mmCIF file of C-alpha atoms and ligand atoms in Angstrom:
data_model
loop_
_atom_site.group_PDB
_atom_site.id
_atom_site.type_symbol
_atom_site.label_atom_id
_atom_site.label_comp_id
_atom_site.label_asym_id
_atom_site.label_seq_id
_atom_site.Cartn_x
_atom_site.Cartn_y
_atom_site.Cartn_z
ATOM 1 C CA MET U 18 93.080 86.867 104.576
ATOM 2 C CA LYS U 19 93.921 90.009 106.520
ATOM 3 C CA LYS U 20 95.362 92.785 104.377
ATOM 4 C CA TYR U 21 97.846 94.957 106.253
ATOM 5 C CA TYR U 22 98.143 98.693 105.608
ATOM 6 C CA MET U 23 101.799 99.675 105.265
ATOM 7 C CA ALA U 24 102.396 103.405 104.982
ATOM 8 C CA GLY U 25 105.723 105.172 104.538
ATOM 9 C CA ASN U 26 106.026 108.662 105.971
ATOM 10 C CA TRP U 27 109.029 110.294 104.299
ATOM 11 C CA LYS U 28 108.821 113.352 106.568
ATOM 12 C CA MET U 29 111.112 116.244 105.550
ATOM 13 C CA HIS U 30 113.406 114.077 103.443
ATOM 14 C CA LYS U 31 114.157 113.679 99.730
ATOM 15 C CA THR U 32 114.296 116.162 96.900
ATOM 16 C CA VAL U 33 111.972 115.721 93.931
ATOM 17 C CA SER U 34 114.475 113.617 91.993
ATOM 18 C CA GLU U 35 115.232 111.439 95.025
ATOM 19 C CA SER U 36 111.526 110.936 95.648
ATOM 20 C CA VAL U 37 110.897 109.989 92.026
ATOM 21 C CA ALA U 38 113.748 107.475 92.034
ATOM 22 C CA MET U 39 112.427 105.897 95.206
ATOM 23 C CA ALA U 40 108.846 105.759 93.914
ATOM 24 C CA GLU U 41 109.987 104.154 90.655
ATOM 25 C CA GLU U 42 111.864 101.479 92.544
ATOM 26 C CA LEU U 43 108.958 100.755 94.903
ATOM 27 C CA LYS U 44 106.476 100.620 92.046
ATOM 28 C CA LYS U 45 108.581 97.986 90.295
ATOM 29 C CA VAL U 46 109.499 95.838 93.281
ATOM 30 C CA LEU U 47 106.173 95.987 95.114
ATOM 31 C CA ALA U 48 103.929 95.377 92.090
ATOM 32 C CA ALA U 49 102.847 91.997 93.483
ATOM 33 C CA CYS U 50 102.683 93.012 97.151
ATOM 34 C CA PRO U 51 99.421 91.780 98.694
ATOM 35 C CA GLU U 52 99.173 94.597 101.277
ATOM 36 C CA LYS U 53 97.599 98.046 101.070
ATOM 37 C CA LEU U 54 100.519 100.415 100.421
ATOM 38 C CA LEU U 55 100.985 104.145 100.760
ATOM 39 C CA VAL U 56 103.859 106.584 100.565
ATOM 40 C CA ALA U 57 103.672 110.144 101.860
ATOM 41 C CA PRO U 58 106.411 112.313 100.310
ATOM 42 C CA ALA U 59 106.997 115.980 101.102
ATOM 43 C CA PHE U 60 104.530 118.405 99.489
ATOM 44 C CA THR U 61 107.136 119.480 96.949
ATOM 45 C CA SER U 62 107.452 115.937 95.592
ATOM 46 C CA LEU U 63 103.762 115.026 95.481
ATOM 47 C CA GLN U 64 103.126 115.938 91.875
ATOM 48 C CA ALA U 65 106.150 114.134 90.496
ATOM 49 C CA VAL U 66 105.540 111.046 92.628
ATOM 50 C CA ALA U 67 101.862 111.061 91.600
ATOM 51 C CA THR U 68 102.954 110.741 87.977
ATOM 52 C CA VAL U 69 105.203 107.792 88.791
ATOM 53 C CA LEU U 70 102.630 105.972 90.934
ATOM 54 C CA LYS U 71 99.651 106.457 88.604
ATOM 55 C CA GLY U 72 98.077 103.085 87.907
ATOM 56 C CA SER U 73 100.246 101.301 90.483
ATOM 57 C CA ASN U 74 99.199 99.547 93.688
ATOM 58 C CA ILE U 75 100.847 102.242 95.833
ATOM 59 C CA LEU U 76 98.612 105.043 97.070
ATOM 60 C CA LEU U 77 99.808 108.590 97.394
ATOM 61 C CA GLY U 78 99.544 110.304 100.765
ATOM 62 C CA ALA U 79 100.259 113.752 102.180
ATOM 63 C CA GLN U 80 101.851 114.326 105.563
ATOM 64 C CA ASN U 81 99.543 117.127 106.626
ATOM 65 C CA MET U 82 97.061 119.650 105.236
ATOM 66 C CA GLY U 83 95.542 122.993 106.155
ATOM 67 C CA PRO U 84 92.283 123.247 108.103
ATOM 68 C CA GLU U 85 90.493 125.394 105.487
ATOM 69 C CA GLU U 86 89.592 124.842 101.853
ATOM 70 C CA THR U 87 91.029 128.088 100.593
ATOM 71 C CA GLY U 88 91.862 131.647 101.623
ATOM 72 C CA ALA U 89 94.519 133.759 103.289
ATOM 73 C CA HIS U 90 96.538 131.019 105.021
ATOM 74 C CA THR U 91 100.187 131.648 104.251
ATOM 75 C CA GLY U 92 102.229 128.485 104.155
ATOM 76 C CA GLU U 93 99.299 126.067 104.204
ATOM 77 C CA VAL U 94 98.300 123.482 101.606
ATOM 78 C CA SER U 95 94.608 122.895 100.920
ATOM 79 C CA VAL U 96 92.725 119.632 100.654
ATOM 80 C CA LEU U 97 91.594 120.771 97.189
ATOM 81 C CA MET U 98 95.202 121.131 96.051
ATOM 82 C CA LEU U 99 96.047 117.677 97.378
ATOM 83 C CA LYS U 100 93.076 116.067 95.668
ATOM 84 C CA ASP U 101 93.983 117.805 92.448
ATOM 85 C CA LEU U 102 97.365 116.032 92.525
ATOM 86 C CA GLY U 103 95.855 112.592 93.059
ATOM 87 C CA VAL U 104 96.506 112.367 96.797
ATOM 88 C CA LYS U 105 94.287 109.703 98.368
ATOM 89 C CA ALA U 106 95.173 109.860 102.058
ATOM 90 C CA VAL U 107 96.510 112.334 104.566
ATOM 91 C CA ILE U 108 98.404 111.824 107.821
ATOM 92 C CA LEU U 109 96.885 114.015 110.542
ATOM 93 C CA GLY U 110 97.856 114.708 114.130
ATOM 94 C CA HIS U 111 101.336 113.250 113.814
ATOM 95 C CA SER U 112 103.175 113.744 117.105
ATOM 96 C CA GLU U 113 105.714 115.974 115.356
ATOM 97 C CA ARG U 114 102.831 118.262 114.335
ATOM 98 C CA ARG U 115 101.338 118.113 117.817
ATOM 99 C CA HIS U 116 104.551 118.668 119.760
ATOM 100 C CA SER U 117 106.731 120.837 117.502
ATOM 101 C CA TYR U 118 103.975 122.853 115.841
ATOM 102 C CA PHE U 119 101.440 122.850 118.666
ATOM 103 C CA GLU U 120 98.544 121.303 116.791
ATOM 104 C CA ASN U 121 95.792 120.457 119.249
ATOM 105 C CA ASP U 122 92.955 117.936 119.054
ATOM 106 C CA GLU U 123 90.486 120.573 117.908
ATOM 107 C CA LEU U 124 92.639 121.538 114.937
ATOM 108 C CA VAL U 125 93.344 117.903 114.070
ATOM 109 C CA ASN U 126 89.605 117.191 114.166
ATOM 110 C CA LYS U 127 88.859 120.153 111.906
ATOM 111 C CA LYS U 128 91.341 118.860 109.348
ATOM 112 C CA LEU U 129 90.011 115.323 109.628
ATOM 113 C CA LEU U 130 86.422 116.395 108.954
ATOM 114 C CA LEU U 131 87.588 118.467 106.002
ATOM 115 C CA ALA U 132 89.543 115.517 104.583
ATOM 116 C CA LEU U 133 86.474 113.282 104.883
ATOM 117 C CA LYS U 134 84.250 115.906 103.278
ATOM 118 C CA HIS U 135 86.490 115.785 100.217
ATOM 119 C CA GLY U 136 86.974 112.023 100.106
ATOM 120 C CA LEU U 137 90.550 111.871 101.383
ATOM 121 C CA GLU U 138 91.298 109.007 103.764
ATOM 122 C CA PRO U 139 92.741 110.401 106.998
ATOM 123 C CA ILE U 140 95.298 108.529 109.089
ATOM 124 C CA LEU U 141 94.714 109.880 112.601
ATOM 125 C CA CYS U 142 97.876 109.586 114.709
ATOM 126 C CA ILE U 143 97.554 109.277 118.454
ATOM 127 C CA GLY U 144 100.081 108.407 121.129
ATOM 128 C CA GLU U 145 101.451 109.234 124.531
ATOM 129 C CA THR U 146 104.781 110.720 125.575
ATOM 130 C CA LEU U 147 107.062 108.858 127.968
ATOM 131 C CA LEU U 148 106.162 111.278 130.744
ATOM 132 C CA GLU U 149 102.463 110.635 130.195
ATOM 133 C CA ARG U 150 102.989 106.873 130.156
ATOM 134 C CA ASP U 151 105.175 106.926 133.267
ATOM 135 C CA SER U 152 102.701 109.057 135.161
ATOM 136 C CA GLY U 153 99.812 106.684 134.450
ATOM 137 C CA LYS U 154 98.104 108.923 131.897
ATOM 138 C CA LEU U 155 98.307 106.567 128.908
ATOM 139 C CA GLU U 156 94.592 105.755 128.736
ATOM 140 C CA GLU U 157 93.539 109.331 129.417
ATOM 141 C CA VAL U 158 95.711 110.666 126.575
ATOM 142 C CA ILE U 159 94.703 107.968 124.095
ATOM 143 C CA SER U 160 91.038 108.386 124.939
ATOM 144 C CA ARG U 161 91.147 112.173 124.577
ATOM 145 C CA GLN U 162 93.088 112.153 121.297
ATOM 146 C CA LEU U 163 90.801 109.486 119.827
ATOM 147 C CA LYS U 164 87.495 110.980 120.959
ATOM 148 C CA ASP U 165 88.389 114.577 120.155
ATOM 149 C CA GLY U 166 90.065 113.608 116.885
ATOM 150 C CA LEU U 167 86.970 111.712 115.739
ATOM 151 C CA LYS U 168 84.437 114.235 117.032
ATOM 152 C CA ASN U 169 81.421 114.457 114.690
ATOM 153 C CA VAL U 170 82.682 111.623 112.481
ATOM 154 C CA LYS U 171 79.593 109.634 111.592
ATOM 155 C CA LYS U 172 79.431 105.861 111.382
ATOM 156 C CA PRO U 173 79.371 105.634 107.557
ATOM 157 C CA ASP U 174 82.512 107.791 107.319
ATOM 158 C CA LEU U 175 84.482 105.808 109.856
ATOM 159 C CA LYS U 176 85.589 103.218 107.315
ATOM 160 C CA GLN U 177 87.584 105.927 105.519
ATOM 161 C CA VAL U 178 89.605 106.572 108.691
ATOM 162 C CA THR U 179 92.729 104.741 109.841
ATOM 163 C CA ILE U 180 94.099 105.125 113.355
ATOM 164 C CA ALA U 181 97.867 105.061 113.852
ATOM 165 C CA TYR U 182 98.989 104.363 117.396
ATOM 166 C CA GLU U 183 102.433 105.906 117.721
ATOM 167 C CA PRO U 184 103.927 106.118 121.195
ATOM 168 C CA VAL U 185 105.924 109.341 120.997
ATOM 169 C CA TRP U 186 108.871 107.807 122.848
ATOM 170 C CA ALA U 187 109.224 105.161 120.138
ATOM 171 C CA ILE U 188 109.332 107.509 117.150
ATOM 172 C CA GLY U 189 112.746 107.814 115.551
ATOM 173 C CA THR U 190 114.400 106.605 118.743
ATOM 174 C CA GLY U 191 115.013 102.977 117.843
ATOM 175 C CA LYS U 192 112.823 102.031 120.837
ATOM 176 C CA THR U 193 109.832 99.977 119.782
ATOM 177 C CA ALA U 194 106.935 99.244 122.060
ATOM 178 C CA THR U 195 106.982 95.508 122.656
ATOM 179 C CA PRO U 196 104.408 93.797 120.454
ATOM 180 C CA MET U 197 102.459 92.965 123.628
ATOM 181 C CA ASP U 198 102.518 96.562 124.889
ATOM 182 C CA ALA U 199 101.471 97.896 121.486
ATOM 183 C CA ASP U 200 98.692 95.338 121.162
ATOM 184 C CA ALA U 201 97.355 96.221 124.611
ATOM 185 C CA VAL U 202 96.950 99.849 123.534
ATOM 186 C CA HIS U 203 95.408 98.791 120.212
ATOM 187 C CA LEU U 204 92.927 96.689 122.179
ATOM 188 C CA TYR U 205 92.112 99.675 124.368
ATOM 189 C CA ILE U 206 91.517 101.772 121.215
ATOM 190 C CA ARG U 207 89.159 99.066 119.937
ATOM 191 C CA LYS U 208 87.288 99.112 123.237
ATOM 192 C CA LEU U 209 86.831 102.877 122.950
ATOM 193 C CA LEU U 210 85.724 102.607 119.314
ATOM 194 C CA ALA U 211 83.176 99.941 120.258
ATOM 195 C CA GLU U 212 81.717 102.327 122.855
ATOM 196 C CA MET U 213 81.777 105.305 120.505
ATOM 197 C CA TYR U 214 80.403 103.459 117.471
ATOM 198 C CA SER U 215 79.705 99.733 117.686
ATOM 199 C CA PRO U 216 81.626 96.485 118.163
ATOM 200 C CA GLU U 217 81.335 95.880 114.393
ATOM 201 C CA HIS U 218 82.771 99.277 113.551
ATOM 202 C CA SER U 219 85.551 98.752 116.044
ATOM 203 C CA LYS U 220 86.439 95.343 114.621
ATOM 204 C CA ALA U 221 86.515 96.684 111.069
ATOM 205 C CA MET U 222 88.788 99.610 111.964
ATOM 206 C CA CYS U 223 92.355 99.549 110.669
ATOM 207 C CA ILE U 224 94.779 100.407 113.482
ATOM 208 C CA GLN U 225 98.403 100.846 112.444
ATOM 209 C CA TYR U 226 101.345 100.775 114.811
ATOM 210 C CA GLY U 227 104.129 103.314 114.331
ATOM 211 C CA GLY U 228 107.417 103.920 116.104
ATOM 212 C CA SER U 229 110.726 102.430 114.970
ATOM 213 C CA VAL U 230 109.102 99.778 112.785
ATOM 214 C CA LYS U 231 111.840 98.039 110.812
ATOM 215 C CA PRO U 232 112.273 94.826 108.828
ATOM 216 C CA GLU U 233 113.469 92.966 111.938
ATOM 217 C CA ASN U 234 110.407 93.662 114.072
ATOM 218 C CA THR U 235 107.598 93.814 111.492
ATOM 219 C CA ARG U 236 106.603 90.157 111.521
ATOM 220 C CA GLU U 237 106.279 90.025 115.285
ATOM 221 C CA LEU U 238 104.307 93.267 115.472
ATOM 222 C CA MET U 239 101.963 92.201 112.659
ATOM 223 C CA SER U 240 101.328 88.858 114.336
ATOM 224 C CA MET U 241 99.468 90.635 117.139
ATOM 225 C CA PRO U 242 95.691 90.367 116.818
ATOM 226 C CA ASN U 243 94.928 94.077 117.022
ATOM 227 C CA ILE U 244 97.706 95.434 114.796
ATOM 228 C CA ASP U 245 96.585 95.942 111.201
ATOM 229 C CA GLY U 246 99.534 97.667 109.625
ATOM 230 C CA ALA U 247 102.363 100.096 110.195
ATOM 231 C CA LEU U 248 103.170 103.753 109.792
ATOM 232 C CA ILE U 249 106.866 103.781 109.026
ATOM 233 C CA GLY U 250 109.201 106.746 109.224
ATOM 234 C CA GLY U 251 112.950 106.151 109.128
ATOM 235 C CA ALA U 252 112.794 102.663 107.640
ATOM 236 C CA SER U 253 110.584 103.872 104.789
ATOM 237 C CA LEU U 254 113.323 106.137 103.434
ATOM 238 C CA ASN U 255 115.322 103.266 102.048
ATOM 239 C CA ALA U 256 113.729 101.164 99.296
ATOM 240 C CA ASP U 257 115.174 97.868 100.543
ATOM 241 C CA SER U 258 113.941 98.273 104.085
ATOM 242 C CA PHE U 259 110.479 99.523 103.078
ATOM 243 C CA VAL U 260 110.166 96.610 100.650
ATOM 244 C CA SER U 261 111.179 94.113 103.362
ATOM 245 C CA ILE U 262 108.567 95.567 105.680
ATOM 246 C CA ALA U 263 105.848 95.569 103.021
ATOM 247 C CA MET U 264 106.753 92.020 101.966
ATOM 248 C CA PHE U 265 107.129 90.689 105.522
ATOM 249 C CA ARG U 266 104.934 87.705 104.753
ATOM 250 C CA SER U 267 107.094 86.394 101.939
HETATM 251 P P1 LIG N 22 109.904 106.075 112.827
HETATM 252 O O1 LIG N 22 108.727 107.146 112.606
HETATM 253 O O2 LIG N 22 109.511 104.832 112.097
HETATM 254 O O3 LIG N 22 111.139 106.731 112.267
HETATM 255 O O4 LIG N 22 110.005 105.831 114.297
HETATM 256 C C1 LIG N 22 107.382 106.753 112.636
HETATM 257 C C2 LIG N 22 106.499 107.933 112.393
HETATM 258 O O5 LIG N 22 106.861 109.045 112.810
HETATM 259 O O6 LIG N 22 105.437 107.813 111.772
#
């Protein structure tokens, strides 16, 4: 049976105590959830949430990381520091990092290779803006972000990587890509992965959809053949809605 990968990105929300309360609730309610689960709190809450989630079926993720292991990089957080806290996965190339903080594909790729080197599972976010979609550049953008993001990733390491397709126009806007539209892009990503690696690697790849995923649209999105999970922002901030999404099969 297919196991979906449901990841909550808490973005710049929740104090330490709020994060702990949420993690405690999720740990209790989702103990029997059959899916792969992850929450990515703010850096400041990672340690406290790690303590709560220890031994549970919910993995701990970070929302970003610095491109170097150590050194004079004011304001950055190193992969070594994340690992030390028990972080297992890291979201990279999120559109908010790309568009508000000008992270380019080269930087995202550098971080991704560093995460893999240290055994963290990267979630590589890719997606087009509305302008790019409307001007016929969807495939060009997806292809560039995927190929440049995965540059120098070798076949054996690919299984550690998750791709999150997040159309920028659907993030936090309440606009979801239709399940058919999302699946068409997921299929295109699989086609590219088959060319870059092999059909087997492409088939085995986990491709999440992200962008206004909520309890009401999860089942339909997950029923599409090429959608393997979700990266959830707004709806992951509330325990009830994240639980409904994670338990969509029940
Ligand atoms: P959203 O965010 O679910 O609030 O649209 C998704 C994301 O940014 O990962």
